[in-house]
C-alpha cells in the first residue's frame, strides 16, 4: 500500500513539475529565437516569437525578461510606423520595470525610453520626445550612449526650431569618439548654425561629415549628408549643385532600398529637375502610396499576429483549466487514498504499539522480579556465606535467623510484598553489611556512617542504597583481590555522597561493567543520582556516588 501511494504521489508531482519546466523552457527558447530572427532581419518572425516570449514570461512572473521582449516589440512597431501601438507597449514596460534599479533593468528601460521618444517625435509630440530622451539619457551606461542621446535631443529641438537649444546639445554630442556619431553631430551642428545664420558657411563641416560617413560605409549617414548639402544649396539658390546631391541621394537610397530616403530625394528632384517632373512625380506618388500601403499592411499584420496570439492564449488557457480540473480531481482521489491508508496504518500501528506495550510490561515485570531475586536472595545468601567464611566462631542461631529472613523476603517477592525497610536502624544495617565482608586478610574501613547521614533520604532510597552497597561489596569480593577497602559517607547542602575505594586490581580494560555494576548504575540513575568510576588511579578502584536529598 505504501509503495502504491508513493508511486501515485511521485507521478502526480512529476507531471506538474514537467509542465512548469516546459513553460519556463518555452519562454527562453522563444526569446532566443526572436533575437535570432531580429538579427537576421526577419521582422515578422521576430515579432511572433517576441509576442510568445512575452506571454510565457509574464506567466512565470519574470517581469524583467518580459520587459525585454515587449521593448523589442515596441521597437519593431516603431520602425514600421505603428507609433501609437509602440508607445502603448512601452508604457507596459514602464510598469513592469517600476522600482527595479539593477543594471539589466536600467539598460532595458533606457532602450524603451528611446523607443518612446522616437515614436513621439514621429507623431510630432516633441515635448514628450525630449522628456523620454532625457529619461533614456539618465540611464545611459556609457559616455558614447550619452552623447548619442544628446544628438537625438538636439535633432528634436531642430524640429521645434529651437536652434539655440539644439546647438547646445550638438556641441555636447560632437565630443564623442565614435566616428559615425561624430559625423552625425558635426552634420547636424553645421546645419543648425546655417539655419541660425544664413551667412554662415557650413560646407567644410558638411563635407567632412560626408567623407567620414563614406569611410565608415554608413549608407544611412551618407544619405543624411547628401540631403543636408542639397538643402543648403537649395537655400543658396544654387540649383545645379543641389540637383547633383539630390540625384546622388536617390542613387544611394535605391541601393539601400530605403523608401523614406527615396521619397525625400524624389521630393527634391521634383523641385530641382523640371525636365523630369512628370516621371519623378509619378514615381514619388507610386512610392508614397506603396510605402503607406506597406506600413498599413504592417500594422494590420502585427494586429493579426496579436489577435491570433490572443486566441491561441485563450485556447491554451482553456486547455490548462481543463488539465487543472482533472488534476484537482486526481489530487482529491490521491488525498482520499492517502487518508484511508493513514487511517488503516494508524489502526495497525496502534494495535502493534498495544502489543509491544503488553510485551514490554511483561518483560519489565520479569526483569523487576529477576532484579529483586538477585538483590534479595542471591546477594543475601552470598553475604551470609561471606560472613560464615570470615568468622572463626559461627553463631548458629544468628545464621539461621538471617537465612530465615532471606527465605521470608524471597517468599514476599512472589506476592510483591517486599518490605522496603524493617525496624532495624539503617546505620546499623549498613555497618553490619559492610563489616560482614571483613576478614583477617581484608580490612574494611567505614567513615561517616552516622544517623544524620541518612535522615535526608527516604526509606525507598535507603533500601536502594543498601542494595548498591551490597553490589559493590559482592563485586569487590568476587573480582578485586583487594585487602583494603574504604567507604566514606558525607552530606553536602543538597546531596548525600558515598566514596568507595579499594587497592585491588581495578578494572583492567575499558570500563565494561558486569551485571552487578550495571545494576548499580541503573539504581543510581533511577534516583536521579550520579556515579563516577575513577580509572586514573595506578592501582585499585575508586567510585564516587552522589544522591539528591528527598
XYZ file of C-alpha atoms in Angstrom:
550
model
C 0.000 0.000 0.000
C 2.774 2.460 0.941
C 4.589 1.752 -2.321
C 1.403 2.403 -4.323
C 0.770 5.717 -2.532
C 4.385 6.765 -3.029
C 4.194 5.915 -6.749
C 0.953 7.927 -7.193
C 2.403 10.954 -5.390
C 5.648 10.890 -7.356
C 3.740 10.582 -10.646
C 1.369 13.419 -9.734
C 4.178 15.749 -8.620
C 6.380 14.874 -11.612
C 3.610 15.727 -14.094
C 3.086 19.151 -12.555
C 6.819 19.776 -12.343
C 7.219 18.817 -16.004
C 4.539 21.327 -17.015
C 6.336 24.105 -15.140
C 9.670 23.224 -16.686
C 8.130 23.143 -20.163
C 6.679 26.626 -19.670
C 9.982 28.035 -18.484
C 11.952 26.358 -21.287
C 9.497 27.590 -23.927
C 9.857 31.194 -22.790
C 13.645 31.120 -23.032
C 13.582 29.399 -26.416
C 11.048 31.890 -27.781
C 13.171 34.837 -26.667
C 16.313 33.375 -28.193
C 14.533 32.586 -31.472
C 13.105 36.111 -31.598
C 16.570 37.620 -31.131
C 17.988 35.405 -33.916
C 15.199 36.411 -36.329
C 15.664 40.098 -35.410
C 19.431 39.932 -36.019
C 18.811 38.279 -39.413
C 16.311 40.965 -40.458
C 13.255 38.660 -40.330
C 10.996 41.157 -38.577
C 7.700 39.268 -38.844
C 9.065 36.061 -37.305
C 10.872 38.071 -34.628
C 7.573 39.789 -33.790
C 5.762 36.425 -33.476
C 8.354 34.970 -31.112
C 8.715 38.130 -29.037
C 4.933 38.040 -28.549
C 5.056 34.391 -27.458
C 8.039 35.077 -25.185
C 6.175 37.987 -23.576
C 3.158 35.799 -22.727
C 5.277 32.942 -21.394
C 7.497 35.219 -19.302
C 4.545 37.085 -17.795
C 3.011 33.730 -16.897
C 6.036 32.805 -14.770
C 6.305 36.377 -13.377
C 9.715 37.094 -14.931
C 8.976 40.801 -15.300
C 12.500 41.827 -16.396
C 12.755 39.413 -19.329
C 9.101 40.102 -20.229
C 10.002 43.812 -20.353
C 12.908 42.958 -22.690
C 10.522 41.122 -25.054
C 7.911 43.920 -25.029
C 10.568 46.603 -25.611
C 11.650 44.781 -28.764
C 8.001 44.565 -29.871
C 7.702 48.333 -29.389
C 10.890 48.970 -31.385
C 9.660 46.797 -34.287
C 6.297 48.597 -34.268
C 8.008 51.992 -34.188
C 10.295 51.024 -37.091
C 7.197 50.049 -39.104
C 5.330 53.282 -38.393
C 2.856 51.893 -35.831
C 3.804 54.603 -33.351
C 0.744 54.580 -31.101
C 0.818 50.817 -30.547
C 4.569 51.097 -29.944
C 4.031 53.712 -27.212
C 1.255 51.596 -25.619
C 3.659 48.656 -25.353
C 6.422 50.880 -23.990
C 4.111 52.123 -21.226
C 3.534 48.468 -20.247
C 7.309 48.077 -19.999
C 7.466 51.105 -17.689
C 5.012 49.398 -15.325
C 6.955 46.136 -15.339
C 10.261 47.858 -14.531
C 8.847 50.162 -11.862
C 11.058 50.208 -8.724
C 13.695 47.990 -10.383
C 17.187 49.503 -10.324
C 19.546 46.690 -11.321
C 21.811 47.198 -14.339
C 19.823 44.902 -16.680
C 16.522 46.622 -15.848
C 18.047 50.068 -16.386
C 19.536 49.041 -19.735
C 16.128 47.763 -20.932
C 14.424 50.901 -19.567
C 16.899 53.142 -21.435
C 16.137 51.431 -24.750
C 12.428 51.591 -24.003
C 12.534 55.347 -23.286
C 14.474 55.897 -26.509
C 11.766 53.996 -28.431
C 9.021 56.152 -26.882
C 10.986 59.278 -27.752
C 11.375 58.254 -31.412
C 7.666 57.366 -31.709
C 6.659 60.646 -30.032
C 8.912 62.637 -32.360
C 7.334 60.986 -35.406
C 3.910 61.857 -34.017
C 5.140 65.484 -33.672
C 4.873 65.283 -29.864
C 8.236 66.975 -29.461
C 7.963 67.807 -25.759
C 7.249 64.147 -24.985
C 10.125 63.110 -27.210
C 12.585 65.370 -25.358
C 11.233 64.177 -21.989
C 11.797 60.496 -22.834
C 15.175 61.159 -24.458
C 16.246 62.742 -21.165
C 14.972 59.709 -19.228
C 16.952 57.437 -21.556
C 19.973 59.713 -21.095
C 19.702 59.452 -17.267
C 20.074 55.647 -17.519
C 22.843 55.589 -20.145
C 25.725 53.376 -19.012
C 28.478 54.700 -21.295
C 29.645 58.085 -22.470
C 29.075 57.038 -26.097
C 25.406 56.278 -25.333
C 25.014 59.626 -23.548
C 26.490 61.588 -26.429
C 24.239 59.724 -28.896
C 21.189 60.771 -26.859
C 22.423 64.406 -26.945
C 22.299 64.157 -30.744
C 18.705 62.865 -30.639
C 17.618 65.654 -28.299
C 19.310 68.271 -30.482
C 17.538 66.846 -33.556
C 14.181 67.209 -31.785
C 14.905 70.829 -30.871
C 15.648 71.490 -34.555
C 12.163 70.165 -35.385
C 10.765 72.760 -32.948
C 13.097 75.370 -34.459
C 14.657 75.962 -31.037
C 18.057 76.370 -32.642
C 19.888 77.681 -29.585
C 18.984 74.571 -27.528
C 19.674 72.311 -30.497
C 23.135 73.802 -30.986
C 23.975 73.330 -27.294
C 23.151 69.604 -27.455
C 25.010 69.078 -30.733
C 28.083 70.740 -29.224
C 27.956 68.150 -26.427
C 27.332 65.277 -28.854
C 30.309 66.196 -31.047
C 32.693 65.249 -28.216
C 32.173 61.556 -28.955
C 34.996 59.275 -30.112
C 32.649 57.165 -32.226
C 33.190 58.210 -35.870
C 29.603 57.636 -37.002
C 28.160 59.598 -34.073
C 30.772 62.327 -34.571
C 29.857 62.690 -38.269
C 26.164 62.855 -37.380
C 26.717 65.508 -34.705
C 29.034 67.506 -36.986
C 26.481 67.421 -39.841
C 23.642 68.471 -37.527
C 25.666 71.226 -35.836
C 26.684 72.746 -39.195
C 23.075 72.584 -40.403
C 21.852 74.297 -37.217
C 24.454 77.045 -37.460
C 23.375 77.773 -41.051
C 19.672 77.807 -40.096
C 20.541 80.246 -37.329
C 22.668 82.436 -39.638
C 22.189 82.369 -43.441
C 25.615 83.903 -43.904
C 27.358 81.032 -42.187
C 29.249 78.620 -44.496
C 28.623 75.031 -43.254
C 30.219 73.276 -46.246
C 33.641 72.496 -44.667
C 31.905 70.715 -41.798
C 29.240 69.089 -44.013
C 31.918 67.812 -46.388
C 33.997 66.453 -43.530
C 30.951 64.623 -42.109
C 30.134 63.211 -45.567
C 33.691 61.902 -46.063
C 33.691 60.216 -42.634
C 30.403 58.518 -43.458
C 31.790 57.253 -46.767
C 34.856 55.890 -44.964
C 32.639 54.191 -42.363
C 30.382 52.784 -45.136
C 27.442 54.366 -43.307
C 24.820 54.400 -46.095
C 22.098 55.935 -43.927
C 24.509 58.631 -42.787
C 25.674 59.267 -46.379
C 22.079 59.954 -47.438
C 21.630 62.266 -44.459
C 24.741 64.243 -45.526
C 23.590 64.402 -49.137
C 20.130 65.618 -48.048
C 21.642 68.308 -45.808
C 24.054 69.530 -48.522
C 21.256 69.545 -51.143
C 19.042 71.609 -48.778
C 21.914 74.032 -48.195
C 22.384 74.626 -51.937
C 18.610 74.950 -52.436
C 18.571 77.728 -49.852
C 21.611 79.336 -51.532
C 19.717 79.062 -54.846
C 22.474 77.004 -56.435
C 20.123 74.559 -58.154
C 22.717 72.700 -60.235
C 24.719 71.744 -57.149
C 21.554 70.920 -55.233
C 20.357 68.714 -58.099
C 23.661 66.834 -58.149
C 23.469 65.972 -54.450
C 19.751 65.103 -54.711
C 20.498 62.690 -57.571
C 23.351 61.121 -55.591
C 20.992 60.754 -52.653
C 18.415 58.989 -54.842
C 21.031 56.527 -56.116
C 22.168 55.637 -52.600
C 18.536 55.318 -51.426
C 17.791 52.882 -54.258
C 20.914 50.900 -53.410
C 19.971 50.804 -49.714
C 16.344 50.000 -50.541
C 15.323 52.828 -48.232
C 11.834 54.046 -49.272
C 11.860 57.064 -46.928
C 15.170 58.326 -48.348
C 13.914 57.719 -51.900
C 10.788 59.784 -51.164
C 12.864 62.631 -49.751
C 15.250 62.535 -52.731
C 12.349 62.449 -55.230
C 10.730 65.383 -53.459
C 13.900 67.394 -54.082
C 14.225 66.161 -57.677
C 10.633 67.218 -58.471
C 11.549 70.699 -57.350
C 15.013 70.839 -58.917
C 14.560 68.960 -62.216
C 11.575 70.341 -64.214
C 12.513 68.303 -67.266
C 11.748 65.026 -65.485
C 8.959 66.454 -63.375
C 6.226 64.043 -64.550
C 8.398 60.975 -64.244
C 9.681 61.942 -60.800
C 6.197 62.958 -59.630
C 4.637 59.674 -60.753
C 7.450 57.687 -59.143
C 7.055 59.719 -55.973
C 3.270 59.163 -55.899
C 3.571 55.428 -56.521
C 6.299 55.074 -53.923
C 4.418 57.130 -51.344
C 1.240 55.105 -51.846
C 3.209 51.862 -51.794
C 5.006 52.880 -48.599
C 1.741 53.883 -46.951
C 0.156 50.595 -48.009
C 3.141 48.644 -46.756
C 3.030 50.377 -43.391
C -0.708 49.882 -43.106
C -0.208 46.245 -44.007
C 2.491 46.001 -41.372
C 0.148 47.482 -38.774
C -2.593 45.077 -39.854
C -0.160 42.177 -39.944
C 1.068 42.903 -36.440
C -2.542 43.363 -35.294
C -3.407 39.955 -36.798
C -0.384 38.397 -35.060
C -1.523 39.908 -31.758
C -5.095 38.708 -32.347
C -4.019 35.161 -33.232
C -1.688 35.100 -30.255
C -4.568 36.173 -28.010
C -6.826 33.470 -29.497
C -4.089 30.877 -29.028
C -3.585 32.103 -25.471
C -7.314 31.646 -24.791
C -7.197 28.120 -26.214
C -4.139 27.302 -24.092
C -5.805 28.822 -21.014
C -8.913 26.701 -21.549
C -6.753 23.615 -22.001
C -4.809 24.454 -18.843
C -8.068 24.972 -16.939
C -9.281 21.585 -18.127
C -5.999 19.983 -17.069
C -6.253 21.825 -13.752
C -9.765 20.472 -13.139
C -8.559 16.966 -13.952
C -5.564 17.478 -11.677
C -7.831 18.629 -8.837
C -9.986 15.519 -9.225
C -6.893 13.311 -9.364
C -5.428 15.169 -6.390
C -8.629 14.692 -4.382
C -8.552 10.979 -5.217
C -4.902 10.728 -4.190
C -5.629 12.568 -0.929
C -8.583 10.270 -0.225
C -6.383 7.215 -0.802
C -3.671 8.684 1.423
C -6.148 9.466 4.222
C -7.603 5.951 4.013
C -4.120 4.456 4.043
C -3.129 6.641 7.005
C -6.229 5.582 8.949
C -5.536 1.902 8.266
C -1.897 2.422 9.129
C -2.848 4.225 12.335
C -5.069 1.336 13.467
C -2.356 -1.165 12.670
C 0.270 0.922 14.425
C -1.977 1.339 17.458
C -2.509 -2.431 17.632
C 1.228 -3.008 17.274
C 2.046 -0.401 19.960
C -0.503 -2.008 22.301
C 1.006 -5.422 21.659
C 4.539 -4.072 22.187
C 3.403 -2.330 25.399
C 1.941 -5.557 26.724
C 5.129 -7.429 25.852
C 7.243 -4.661 27.418
C 5.148 -4.652 30.604
C 5.578 -8.411 30.873
C 9.310 -8.117 30.218
C 9.687 -5.290 32.747
C 7.765 -7.324 35.273
C 10.068 -10.275 34.663
C 13.147 -8.050 34.886
C 11.892 -6.482 38.105
C 11.306 -9.937 39.559
C 14.746 -11.073 38.431
C 16.303 -7.943 39.919
C 14.614 -8.482 43.248
C 15.652 -12.135 43.317
C 19.222 -11.088 42.556
C 19.244 -8.287 45.134
C 17.418 -10.025 47.949
C 18.102 -13.711 47.542
C 21.410 -14.071 45.655
C 23.247 -11.184 47.319
C 21.678 -12.022 50.696
C 22.817 -15.623 50.515
C 26.260 -14.539 49.287
C 26.549 -12.112 52.203
C 25.699 -14.944 54.689
C 28.277 -17.206 53.039
C 30.876 -14.437 53.305
C 30.033 -13.914 56.976
C 30.355 -17.673 57.681
C 33.652 -17.697 55.775
C 35.077 -14.682 57.633
C 34.074 -15.695 61.201
C 36.106 -18.264 63.110
C 33.291 -18.935 65.539
C 29.912 -19.302 63.865
C 26.780 -18.177 65.697
C 24.353 -20.858 64.540
C 21.207 -19.023 65.714
C 22.282 -15.775 64.003
C 22.976 -17.577 60.729
C 19.642 -19.394 60.891
C 17.905 -16.092 61.593
C 19.475 -14.496 58.544
C 18.661 -17.453 56.330
C 15.071 -17.376 57.541
C 14.971 -13.625 56.766
C 16.212 -14.288 53.240
C 13.592 -17.009 52.867
C 10.822 -14.684 54.066
C 11.916 -11.980 51.667
C 12.056 -14.403 48.726
C 8.531 -15.549 49.549
C 7.367 -11.917 49.779
C 8.737 -11.330 46.272
C 6.176 -13.729 44.823
C 3.435 -11.688 46.486
C 5.033 -8.301 45.568
C 5.083 -7.508 49.274
C 8.744 -6.969 49.892
C 9.246 -4.511 52.751
C 11.393 -1.581 51.752
C 12.677 -1.252 55.317
C 12.454 -3.001 58.686
C 12.663 -1.863 62.256
C 16.396 -2.236 62.382
C 18.303 1.071 62.335
C 19.621 1.762 58.788
C 23.014 2.896 60.075
C 23.433 -0.477 61.808
C 22.258 -2.342 58.698
C 24.931 -0.575 56.661
C 27.570 -1.253 59.255
C 26.658 -4.949 59.511
C 26.565 -5.288 55.710
C 29.992 -3.766 55.175
C 31.621 -5.432 58.179
C 30.445 -8.865 57.028
C 32.952 -8.684 54.161
C 35.930 -8.158 56.517
C 38.296 -10.977 57.485
C 41.857 -11.389 58.653
C 43.115 -10.803 55.108
C 40.805 -7.902 54.212
C 40.200 -4.740 56.211
C 37.011 -2.701 55.758
C 37.149 0.905 56.981
C 33.819 2.711 57.359
C 33.895 6.502 57.755
C 30.921 8.816 58.411
C 28.186 6.158 58.800
C 26.138 8.242 61.208
C 22.404 8.534 61.686
C 22.274 12.120 60.389
C 23.769 10.985 57.076
C 20.598 9.041 56.243
C 17.971 11.450 57.630
C 17.703 13.270 54.272
C 16.864 10.136 52.279
C 13.504 8.387 52.012
C 13.009 4.756 53.029
C 12.861 3.674 49.411
C 16.164 5.406 48.666
C 17.737 3.858 51.750
C 16.628 0.422 50.506
C 18.170 1.156 47.087
C 21.422 2.390 48.699
C 21.579 -0.807 50.754
C 21.461 -2.878 47.556
C 24.010 -0.565 45.873
C 26.466 -1.108 48.759
C 25.714 -4.816 48.668
C 26.529 -4.917 44.925
C 29.784 -3.028 45.448
C 30.943 -5.378 48.219
C 29.972 -8.534 46.330
C 31.787 -7.232 43.226
C 34.858 -6.422 45.356
C 34.805 -9.893 46.968
C 34.453 -11.692 43.624
C 36.777 -9.719 41.370
C 39.060 -7.123 43.010
C 41.538 -9.209 45.118
C 41.630 -6.171 47.415
C 42.862 -6.418 51.009
C 41.896 -2.846 51.925
C 38.526 -1.181 51.344
C 37.499 2.303 52.472
C 33.896 3.529 52.311
C 33.187 7.095 53.344
C 29.782 8.813 53.721
C 29.158 12.549 53.917
C 26.437 15.150 53.322
C 26.606 18.411 51.364
C 23.910 21.060 51.183
C 21.625 19.160 48.792
C 23.211 15.727 48.322
C 24.485 12.633 50.085
C 27.863 11.363 48.849
C 29.339 7.859 49.005
C 33.057 7.428 48.264
C 34.279 3.874 47.675
C 37.943 2.891 47.145
C 39.979 -0.316 47.271
C 43.522 -1.398 46.493
C 42.590 -4.293 44.254
C 43.356 -4.930 40.617
C 40.780 -2.350 39.463
C 39.066 -2.589 36.105
C 41.788 -3.830 33.766
C 40.240 -2.952 30.414
C 37.972 -0.197 29.157
C 35.055 0.278 31.535
C 32.584 -2.517 30.765
C 30.647 -3.242 33.970
C 29.263 -6.708 34.540
C 25.652 -7.212 35.509
C 26.277 -6.264 39.150
C 27.881 -2.881 38.462
C 25.403 -2.236 35.639
C 22.573 -2.774 38.129
C 24.342 -0.338 40.448
C 24.475 2.310 37.702
C 20.809 1.794 36.868
C 19.792 2.157 40.507
C 21.771 5.385 40.936
C 20.302 6.894 37.742
C 16.769 5.874 38.784
C 17.276 8.006 41.934
C 18.436 10.974 39.777
C 21.942 10.486 41.137
C 25.371 10.238 39.533
C 28.065 7.561 39.678
C 31.658 8.115 38.516
C 34.253 5.368 38.052
C 37.750 6.809 38.577
C 40.064 4.772 36.320
C 43.046 7.118 36.521
C 44.469 5.620 39.728
C 47.567 3.431 39.395
C 46.045 0.614 41.451
C 42.627 -0.262 42.724
C 39.246 1.236 42.038
C 37.522 4.471 43.111
C 33.804 5.079 42.777
C 32.051 8.363 43.680
C 28.282 8.374 44.119
C 26.068 11.441 44.667
C 22.348 11.293 45.507
C 19.989 14.270 45.791
C 18.137 14.643 49.064
C 14.475 13.689 49.156
